[in-house]
Short mmCIF file of C-alpha atoms in Angstrom, two decimals:
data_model
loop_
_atom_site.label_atom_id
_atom_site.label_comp_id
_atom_site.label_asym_id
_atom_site.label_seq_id
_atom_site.Cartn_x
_atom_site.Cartn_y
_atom_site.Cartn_z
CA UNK A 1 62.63 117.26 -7.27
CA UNK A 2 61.71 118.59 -10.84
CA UNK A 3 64.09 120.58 -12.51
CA UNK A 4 63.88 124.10 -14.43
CA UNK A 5 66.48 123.69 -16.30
CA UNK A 6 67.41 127.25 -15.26
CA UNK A 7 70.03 126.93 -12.83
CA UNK A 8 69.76 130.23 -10.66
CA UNK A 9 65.94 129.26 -10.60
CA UNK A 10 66.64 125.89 -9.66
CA UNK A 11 69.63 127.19 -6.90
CA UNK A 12 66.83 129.24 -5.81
CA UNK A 13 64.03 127.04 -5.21
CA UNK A 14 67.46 124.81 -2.93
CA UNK A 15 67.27 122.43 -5.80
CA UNK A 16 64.09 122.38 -7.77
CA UNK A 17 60.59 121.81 -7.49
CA UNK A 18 59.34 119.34 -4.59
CA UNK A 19 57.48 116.48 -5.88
CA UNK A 20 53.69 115.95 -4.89
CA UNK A 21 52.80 119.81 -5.18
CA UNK A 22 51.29 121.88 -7.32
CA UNK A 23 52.85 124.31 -9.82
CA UNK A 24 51.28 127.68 -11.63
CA UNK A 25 52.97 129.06 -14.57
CA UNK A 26 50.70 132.68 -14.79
CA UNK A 27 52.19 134.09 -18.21
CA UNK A 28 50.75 136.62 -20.56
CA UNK A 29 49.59 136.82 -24.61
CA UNK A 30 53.18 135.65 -25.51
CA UNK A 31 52.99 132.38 -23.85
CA UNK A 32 56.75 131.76 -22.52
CA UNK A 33 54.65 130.94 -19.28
CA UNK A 34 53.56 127.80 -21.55
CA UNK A 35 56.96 126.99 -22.75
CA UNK A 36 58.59 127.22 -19.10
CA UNK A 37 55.55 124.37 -17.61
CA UNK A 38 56.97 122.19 -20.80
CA UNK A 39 60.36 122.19 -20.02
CA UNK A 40 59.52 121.41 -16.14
CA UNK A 41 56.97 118.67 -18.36
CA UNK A 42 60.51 117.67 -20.33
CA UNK A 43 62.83 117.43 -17.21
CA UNK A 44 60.98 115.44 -15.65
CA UNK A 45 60.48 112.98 -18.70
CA UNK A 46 64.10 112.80 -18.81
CA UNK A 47 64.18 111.91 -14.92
CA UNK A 48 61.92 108.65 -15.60
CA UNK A 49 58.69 110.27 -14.72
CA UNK A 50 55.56 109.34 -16.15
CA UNK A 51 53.38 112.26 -17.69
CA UNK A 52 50.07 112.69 -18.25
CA UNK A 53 49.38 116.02 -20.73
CA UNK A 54 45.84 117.53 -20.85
CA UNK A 55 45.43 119.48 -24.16
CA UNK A 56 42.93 122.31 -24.00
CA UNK A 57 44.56 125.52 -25.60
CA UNK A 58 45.10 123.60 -29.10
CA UNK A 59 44.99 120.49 -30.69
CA UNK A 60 48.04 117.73 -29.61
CA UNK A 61 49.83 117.41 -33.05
CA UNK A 62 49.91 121.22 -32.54
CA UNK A 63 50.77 121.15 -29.53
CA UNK A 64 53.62 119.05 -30.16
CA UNK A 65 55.09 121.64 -33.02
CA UNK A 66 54.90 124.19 -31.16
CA UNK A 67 56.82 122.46 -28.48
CA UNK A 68 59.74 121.43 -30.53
CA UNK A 69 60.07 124.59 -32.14
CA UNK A 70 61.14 125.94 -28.83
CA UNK A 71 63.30 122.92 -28.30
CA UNK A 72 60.87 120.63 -26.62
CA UNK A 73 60.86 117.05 -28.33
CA UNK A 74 57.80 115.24 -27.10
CA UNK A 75 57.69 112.29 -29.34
CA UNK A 76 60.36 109.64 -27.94
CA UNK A 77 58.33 109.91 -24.46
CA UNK A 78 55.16 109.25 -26.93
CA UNK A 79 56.39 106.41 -28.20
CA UNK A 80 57.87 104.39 -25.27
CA UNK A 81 54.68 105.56 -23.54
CA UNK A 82 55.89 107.86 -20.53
CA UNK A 83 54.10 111.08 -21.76
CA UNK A 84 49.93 110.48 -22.74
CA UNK A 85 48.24 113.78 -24.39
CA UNK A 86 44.41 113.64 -23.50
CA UNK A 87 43.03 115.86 -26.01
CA UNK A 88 40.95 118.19 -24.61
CA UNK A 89 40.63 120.48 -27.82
CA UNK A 90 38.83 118.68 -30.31
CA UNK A 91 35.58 118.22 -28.80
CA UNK A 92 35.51 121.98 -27.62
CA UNK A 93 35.03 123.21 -31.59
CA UNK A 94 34.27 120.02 -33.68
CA UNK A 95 31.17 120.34 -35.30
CA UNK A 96 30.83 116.52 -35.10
CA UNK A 97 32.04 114.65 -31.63
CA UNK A 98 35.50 112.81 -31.97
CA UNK A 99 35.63 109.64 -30.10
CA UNK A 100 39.32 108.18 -29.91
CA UNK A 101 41.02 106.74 -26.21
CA UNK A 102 42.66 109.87 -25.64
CA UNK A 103 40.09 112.45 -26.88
CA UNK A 104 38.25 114.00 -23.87
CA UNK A 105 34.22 113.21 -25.21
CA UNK A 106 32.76 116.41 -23.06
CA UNK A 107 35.78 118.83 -22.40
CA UNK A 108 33.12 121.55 -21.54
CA UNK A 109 31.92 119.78 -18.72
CA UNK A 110 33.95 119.98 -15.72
CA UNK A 111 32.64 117.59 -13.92
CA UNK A 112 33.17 114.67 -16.09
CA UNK A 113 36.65 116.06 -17.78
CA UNK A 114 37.85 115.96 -14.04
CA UNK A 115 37.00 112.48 -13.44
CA UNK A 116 37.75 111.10 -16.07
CA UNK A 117 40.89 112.57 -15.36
CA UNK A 118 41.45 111.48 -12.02
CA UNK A 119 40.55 107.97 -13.50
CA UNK A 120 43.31 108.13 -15.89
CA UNK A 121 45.85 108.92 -13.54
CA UNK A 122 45.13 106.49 -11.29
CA UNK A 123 44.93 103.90 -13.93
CA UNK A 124 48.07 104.96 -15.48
CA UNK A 125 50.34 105.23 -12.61
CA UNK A 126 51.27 108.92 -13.74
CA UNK A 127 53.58 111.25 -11.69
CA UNK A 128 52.73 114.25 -13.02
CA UNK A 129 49.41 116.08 -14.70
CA UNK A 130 50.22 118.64 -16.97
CA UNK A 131 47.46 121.14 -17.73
CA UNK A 132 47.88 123.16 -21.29
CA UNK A 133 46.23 125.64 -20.13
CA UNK A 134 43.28 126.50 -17.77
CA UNK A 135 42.40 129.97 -19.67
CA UNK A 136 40.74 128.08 -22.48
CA UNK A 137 37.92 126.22 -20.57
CA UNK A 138 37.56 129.53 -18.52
CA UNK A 139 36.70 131.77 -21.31
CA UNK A 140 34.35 128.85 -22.69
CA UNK A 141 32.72 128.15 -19.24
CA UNK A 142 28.81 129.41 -18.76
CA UNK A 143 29.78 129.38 -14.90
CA UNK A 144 33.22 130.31 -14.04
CA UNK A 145 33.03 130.55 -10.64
CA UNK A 146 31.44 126.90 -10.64
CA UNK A 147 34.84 126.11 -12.97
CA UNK A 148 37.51 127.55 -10.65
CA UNK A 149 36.17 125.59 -7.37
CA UNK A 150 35.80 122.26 -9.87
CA UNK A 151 39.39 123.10 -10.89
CA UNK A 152 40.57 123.48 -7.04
CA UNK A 153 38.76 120.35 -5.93
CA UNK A 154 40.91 118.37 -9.15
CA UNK A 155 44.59 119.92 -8.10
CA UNK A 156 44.32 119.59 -4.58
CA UNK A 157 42.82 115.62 -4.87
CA UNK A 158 45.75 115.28 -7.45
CA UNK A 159 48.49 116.33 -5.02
CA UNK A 160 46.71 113.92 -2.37
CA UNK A 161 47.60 111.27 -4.68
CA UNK A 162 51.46 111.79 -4.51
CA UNK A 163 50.84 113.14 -7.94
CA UNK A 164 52.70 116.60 -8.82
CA UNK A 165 50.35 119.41 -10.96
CA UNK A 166 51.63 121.85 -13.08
CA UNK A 167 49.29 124.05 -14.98
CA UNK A 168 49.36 127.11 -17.17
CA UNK A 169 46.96 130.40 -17.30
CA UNK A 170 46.78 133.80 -19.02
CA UNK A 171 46.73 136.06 -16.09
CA UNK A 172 45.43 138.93 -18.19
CA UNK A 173 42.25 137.09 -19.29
CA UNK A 174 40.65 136.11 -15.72
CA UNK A 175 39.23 138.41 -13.79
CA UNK A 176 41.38 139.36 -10.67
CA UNK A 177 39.51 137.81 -8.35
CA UNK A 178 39.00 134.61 -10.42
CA UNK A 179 42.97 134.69 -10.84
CA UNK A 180 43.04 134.53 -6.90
CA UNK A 181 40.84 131.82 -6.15
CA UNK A 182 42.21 129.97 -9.22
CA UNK A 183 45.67 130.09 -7.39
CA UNK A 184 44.22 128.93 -3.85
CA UNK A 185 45.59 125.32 -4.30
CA UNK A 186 48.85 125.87 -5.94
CA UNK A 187 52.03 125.72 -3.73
CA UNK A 188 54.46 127.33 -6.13
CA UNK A 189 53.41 130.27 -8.85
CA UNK A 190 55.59 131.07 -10.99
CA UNK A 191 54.86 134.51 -13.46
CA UNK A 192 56.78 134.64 -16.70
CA UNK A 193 56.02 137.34 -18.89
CA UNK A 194 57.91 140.37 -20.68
CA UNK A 195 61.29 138.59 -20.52
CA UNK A 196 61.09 138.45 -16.39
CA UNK A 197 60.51 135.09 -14.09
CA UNK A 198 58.76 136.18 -11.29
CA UNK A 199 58.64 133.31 -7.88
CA UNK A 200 55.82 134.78 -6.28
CA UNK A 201 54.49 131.81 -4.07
CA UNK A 202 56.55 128.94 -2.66
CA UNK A 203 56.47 125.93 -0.68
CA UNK A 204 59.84 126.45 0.88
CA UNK A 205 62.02 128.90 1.71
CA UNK A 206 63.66 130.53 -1.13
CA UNK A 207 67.59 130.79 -1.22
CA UNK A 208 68.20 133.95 -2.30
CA UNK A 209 65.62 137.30 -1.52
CA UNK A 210 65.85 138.18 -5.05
CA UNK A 211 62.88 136.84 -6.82
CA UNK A 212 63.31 138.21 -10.29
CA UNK A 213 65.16 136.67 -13.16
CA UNK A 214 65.41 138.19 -16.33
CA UNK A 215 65.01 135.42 -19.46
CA UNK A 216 65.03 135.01 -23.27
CA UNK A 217 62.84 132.71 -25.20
CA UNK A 218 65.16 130.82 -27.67
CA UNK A 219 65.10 127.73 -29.91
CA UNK A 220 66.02 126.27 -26.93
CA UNK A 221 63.36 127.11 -24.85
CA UNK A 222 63.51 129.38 -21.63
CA UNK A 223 67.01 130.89 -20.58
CA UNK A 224 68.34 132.97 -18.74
CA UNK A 225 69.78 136.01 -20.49
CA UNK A 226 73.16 136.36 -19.15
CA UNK A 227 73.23 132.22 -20.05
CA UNK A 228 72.08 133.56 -23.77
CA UNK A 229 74.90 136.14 -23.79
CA UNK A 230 77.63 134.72 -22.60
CA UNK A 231 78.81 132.74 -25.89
CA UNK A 232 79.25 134.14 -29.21
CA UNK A 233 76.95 131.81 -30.54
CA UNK A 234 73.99 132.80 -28.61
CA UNK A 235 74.88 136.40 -29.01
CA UNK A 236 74.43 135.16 -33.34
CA UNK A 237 71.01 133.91 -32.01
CA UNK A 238 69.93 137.74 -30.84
CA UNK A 239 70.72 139.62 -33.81
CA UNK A 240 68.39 140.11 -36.75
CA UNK A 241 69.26 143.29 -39.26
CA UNK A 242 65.99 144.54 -40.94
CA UNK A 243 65.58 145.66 -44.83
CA UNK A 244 65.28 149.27 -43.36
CA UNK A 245 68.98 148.94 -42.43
CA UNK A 246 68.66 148.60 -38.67
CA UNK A 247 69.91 145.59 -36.92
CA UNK A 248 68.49 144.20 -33.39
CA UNK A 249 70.02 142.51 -30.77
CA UNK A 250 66.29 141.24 -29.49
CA UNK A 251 64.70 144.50 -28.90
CA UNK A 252 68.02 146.94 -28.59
CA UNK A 253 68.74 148.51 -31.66
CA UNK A 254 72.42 147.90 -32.11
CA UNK A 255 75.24 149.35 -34.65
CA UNK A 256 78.29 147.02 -35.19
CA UNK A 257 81.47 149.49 -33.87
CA UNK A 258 84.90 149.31 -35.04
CA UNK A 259 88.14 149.94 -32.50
CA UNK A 260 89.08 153.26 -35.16
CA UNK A 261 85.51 154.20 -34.57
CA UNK A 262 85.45 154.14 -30.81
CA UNK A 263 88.96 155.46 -30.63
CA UNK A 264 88.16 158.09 -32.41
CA UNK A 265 85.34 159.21 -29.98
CA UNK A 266 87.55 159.22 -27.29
CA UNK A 267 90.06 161.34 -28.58
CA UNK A 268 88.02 163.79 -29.81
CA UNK A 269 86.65 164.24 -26.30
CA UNK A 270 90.15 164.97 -25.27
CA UNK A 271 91.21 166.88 -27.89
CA UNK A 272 88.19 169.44 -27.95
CA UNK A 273 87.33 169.53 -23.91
CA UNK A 274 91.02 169.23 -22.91
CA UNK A 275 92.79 166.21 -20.55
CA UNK A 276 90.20 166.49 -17.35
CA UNK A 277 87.33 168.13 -19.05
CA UNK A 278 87.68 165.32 -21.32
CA UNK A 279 87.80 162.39 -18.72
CA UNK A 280 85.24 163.96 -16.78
CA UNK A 281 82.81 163.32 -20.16
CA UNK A 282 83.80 160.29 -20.58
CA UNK A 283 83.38 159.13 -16.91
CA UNK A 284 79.90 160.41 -16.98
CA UNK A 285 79.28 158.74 -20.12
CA UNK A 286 80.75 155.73 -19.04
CA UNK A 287 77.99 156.13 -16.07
CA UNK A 288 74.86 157.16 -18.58
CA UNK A 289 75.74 153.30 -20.09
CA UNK A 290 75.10 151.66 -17.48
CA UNK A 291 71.85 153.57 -15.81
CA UNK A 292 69.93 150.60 -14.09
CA UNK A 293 72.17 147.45 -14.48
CA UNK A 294 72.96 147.69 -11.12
CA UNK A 295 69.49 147.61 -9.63
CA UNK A 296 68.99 145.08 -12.19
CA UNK A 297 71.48 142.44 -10.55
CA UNK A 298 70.49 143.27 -7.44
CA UNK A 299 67.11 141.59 -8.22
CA UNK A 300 69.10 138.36 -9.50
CA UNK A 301 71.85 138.36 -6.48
CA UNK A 302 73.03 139.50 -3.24
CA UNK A 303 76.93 138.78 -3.92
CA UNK A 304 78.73 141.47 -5.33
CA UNK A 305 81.41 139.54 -6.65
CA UNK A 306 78.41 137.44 -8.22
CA UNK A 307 77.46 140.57 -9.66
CA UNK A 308 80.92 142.26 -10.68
CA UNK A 309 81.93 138.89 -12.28
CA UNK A 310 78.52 138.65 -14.92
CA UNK A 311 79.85 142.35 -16.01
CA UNK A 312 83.39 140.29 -16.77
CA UNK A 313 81.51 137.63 -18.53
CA UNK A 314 79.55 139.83 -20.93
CA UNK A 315 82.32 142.29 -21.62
CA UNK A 316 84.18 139.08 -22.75
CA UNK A 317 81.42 137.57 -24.47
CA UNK A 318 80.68 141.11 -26.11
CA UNK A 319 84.26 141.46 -27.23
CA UNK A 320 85.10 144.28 -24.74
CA UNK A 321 88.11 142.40 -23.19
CA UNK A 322 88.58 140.80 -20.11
CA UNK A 323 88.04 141.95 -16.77
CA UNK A 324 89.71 140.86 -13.40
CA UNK A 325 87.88 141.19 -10.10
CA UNK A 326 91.38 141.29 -7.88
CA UNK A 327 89.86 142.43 -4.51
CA UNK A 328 86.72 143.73 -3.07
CA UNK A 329 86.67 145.66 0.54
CA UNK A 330 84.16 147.61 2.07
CA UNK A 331 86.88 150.63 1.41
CA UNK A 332 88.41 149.69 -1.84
CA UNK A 333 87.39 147.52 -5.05
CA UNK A 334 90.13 146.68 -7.53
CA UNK A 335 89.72 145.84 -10.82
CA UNK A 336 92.40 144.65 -13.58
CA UNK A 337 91.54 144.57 -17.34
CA UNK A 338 93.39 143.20 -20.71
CA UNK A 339 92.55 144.26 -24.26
CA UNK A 340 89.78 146.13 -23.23
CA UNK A 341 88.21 148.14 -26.25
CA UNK A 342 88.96 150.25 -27.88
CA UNK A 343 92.71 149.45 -27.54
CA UNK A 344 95.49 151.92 -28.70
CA UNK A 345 99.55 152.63 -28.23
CA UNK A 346 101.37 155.49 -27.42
CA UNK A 347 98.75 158.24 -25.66
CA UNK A 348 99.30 160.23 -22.81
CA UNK A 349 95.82 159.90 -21.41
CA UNK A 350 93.57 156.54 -20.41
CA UNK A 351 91.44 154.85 -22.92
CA UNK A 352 88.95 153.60 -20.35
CA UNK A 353 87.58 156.00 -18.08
CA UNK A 354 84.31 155.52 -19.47
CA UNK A 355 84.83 151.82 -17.69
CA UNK A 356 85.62 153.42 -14.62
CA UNK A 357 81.97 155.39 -14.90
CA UNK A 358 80.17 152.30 -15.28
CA UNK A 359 81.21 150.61 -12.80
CA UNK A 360 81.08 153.12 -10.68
CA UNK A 361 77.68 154.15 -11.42
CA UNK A 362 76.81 150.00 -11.51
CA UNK A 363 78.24 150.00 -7.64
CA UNK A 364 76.04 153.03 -6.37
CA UNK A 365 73.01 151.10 -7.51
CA UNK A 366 74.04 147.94 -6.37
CA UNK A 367 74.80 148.76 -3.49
CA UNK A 368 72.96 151.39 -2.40
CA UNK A 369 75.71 154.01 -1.41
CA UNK A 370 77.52 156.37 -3.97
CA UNK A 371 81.01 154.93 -5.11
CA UNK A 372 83.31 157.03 -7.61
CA UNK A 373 86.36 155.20 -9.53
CA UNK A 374 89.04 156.33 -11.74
CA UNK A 375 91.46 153.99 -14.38
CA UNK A 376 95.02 154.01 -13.02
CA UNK A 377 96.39 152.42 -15.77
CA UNK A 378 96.48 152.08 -19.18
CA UNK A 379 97.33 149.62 -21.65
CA UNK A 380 97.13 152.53 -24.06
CA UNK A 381 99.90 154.83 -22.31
CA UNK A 382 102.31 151.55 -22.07
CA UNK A 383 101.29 149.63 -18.73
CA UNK A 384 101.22 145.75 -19.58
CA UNK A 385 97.62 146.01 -18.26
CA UNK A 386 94.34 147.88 -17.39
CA UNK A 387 93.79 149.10 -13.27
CA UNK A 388 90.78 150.33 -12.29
CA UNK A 389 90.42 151.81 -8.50
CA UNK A 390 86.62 152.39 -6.88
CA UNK A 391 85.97 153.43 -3.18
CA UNK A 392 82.87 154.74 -1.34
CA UNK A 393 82.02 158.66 -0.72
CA UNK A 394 80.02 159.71 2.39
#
């Protein structure tokens, strides 16, 4: 099978990618759709497979950059000979024809680009055909329609080969039914665009109903974004601060918080509402904070322990504190905490309810039923730890 490199993807396709099929990555302007077919292209250089690349969008030693710029290092398979670029680009805008081995002489005609490309494959003894990208020769084409059933002729004579096909396409340039008919021979598309992987088409049975994963595009390439978050140093990799004194964490604007700061919020809720007025604002803030995480996981998982435990990870990782899943019933969810922020000595009241509002408002989405939750302990007011109780209303 070829690999992702994105393990929940992976888990979900029960293990990868089969071999001898055909693959669509259907992206957008930004291109991630691109760097996702790479690191399937990658993967399975590192597996021993032999690749043949077909160039079209931009030249090879471009090509190759841009690759490695999003962690994708081409040139050891180039020089023991398991990846070949056939440049496809050149001859599409040289004012003079190139002639070279690898340089396609006529990329504009289908016919001939597609047999010399079958020729090269067999020749070669390739495993995989990577096509970067079919939007190029569509836009260039005088018939597209006389393109797309060329194009559907090439993949599906490919994968009778034993050959797997993985190409990329700008969904927003074809026209919808092109994009269609383009798809016909492709066993698995995959959309990735706007920070979401989207499975929509699959050979076999997916392991999970959620289709959905959420990703970041980093220096090192694709991830997933709870992967990206979950370390300090990938949380350094997010955040840029601007000259106009704002600082990012991708597209969130974000304000670096200190424990006085955040302490002091809470006790001024308490001291100008009063004890329940106050924990009643703070529970509901706690709840505004988390407005559509819920739903959110419940695109990436069905397990709610799955679920409860990447809300651990990335209070950790965000310096929060650490969070305990001690038991989940269909009645009762407990939750334990330690150094949870903001921390404090000495009050009467809980520091936390505003934990005990997200969750509780991250429950009710994720599960579809309303759930309410209160903290019944306090590291602040002297217990040696943080409790937090949740249970379902009718």
């Amino acid at each position: 099978m070829l690999k992702t490199g994105i393990r929940q993807v992976d888990d979900a396709l029960d293990g990868g990618i089969i071999e001898s099929s055909a693959v669509a990555f259907v992206g957008s302007l930004e291109y991630d759709n691109i760097i996702l077919m790479h690191q399937v292209a990658l993967n399975a250089l590192k597996d021993g497979k032999k690749v043949l690349l077909v160039a079209f969008r931009e030249a090879p030693d471009t090509l190759i950059k841009e690759a490695e710029h999003n962690g994708i290092n081409y040139l050891p398979f180039i020089e023991n000979g398991s990846l070949v670029i056939l440049d496809g680009y050149t001859n599409l805008y040289a004012p003079d024809q190139k002639q070279g081995e690898n340089i396609l002489s006529n990329p504009l005609d289908i016919g001939i680009t597609t047999a010399v490309i079958r020729d090269r494959l067999s020749k070669g003894d390739f495993d995989v055909l990577v096509v970067d990208d079919l939007t190029a020769q569509y836009t260039l084409q005088p018939n597209p329609k006389g393109y797309i059933k060329t194009l559907v002729r090439l993949i599906n004579s490919v994968k009778s080969t034993g050959v797997t096909a993985m190409a990329a396409l700008c969904g927003n340039v074809f026209e919808k039914v092109d994009l269609a008919a383009t798809l016909i021979p492709f066993d698995y598309v995959f959309e990735v665009s706007r920070g979401r992987i989207h499975i929509a088409r699959s050979i076999q049975p997916l392991k999970t109903a959620n289709l959905i994963f959420p990703y970041v595009r980093s220096s090192e390439g694709i991830k997933l974004v709870l992967e990206e978050y979950a370390t300090l140093e990938g949380i350094k990799k997010r955040l840029r601060a601007e000259s106009d004194g704002t600082l990012w964490l991708d597209w969130d604007r974000v304000e670096i918080i200190t424990e006085d700061s955040e302490r002091a919020t809470i006790e001024t809720a308490y001291e100008f509402l009063g004890p329940e007025k106050g924990k009643e604002f703070l529970y509901l803030w706690g709840k505004k904070q988390f407005i559509g995480l819920g739903k959110d996981a419940r695109m990436r998982t069905d397990s709610l322990r799955a679920a409860l435990e990447e809300i651990a990870l990335l209070t950790r990782s965000s310096g929060g504190g650490t969070l305990e899943i001690v038991d989940i019933k269909d009645d009762l969810i407990l939750i334990t905490g330690k150094n949870l922020f903001p921390g404090g000595k000495g009050s009467s009241l809980p520091y936390h309810v505003h934990y005990a509002g997200s969750i509780a408002q991250f429950l009710t989405e994720f599960t579809g039923k309303r759930w309410e939750g209160k903290e019944t302990k306090c590291e602040a007011m002297g217990a040696d730890h943080c409790e937090f109780v949740f249970w379902p209303v009718e």
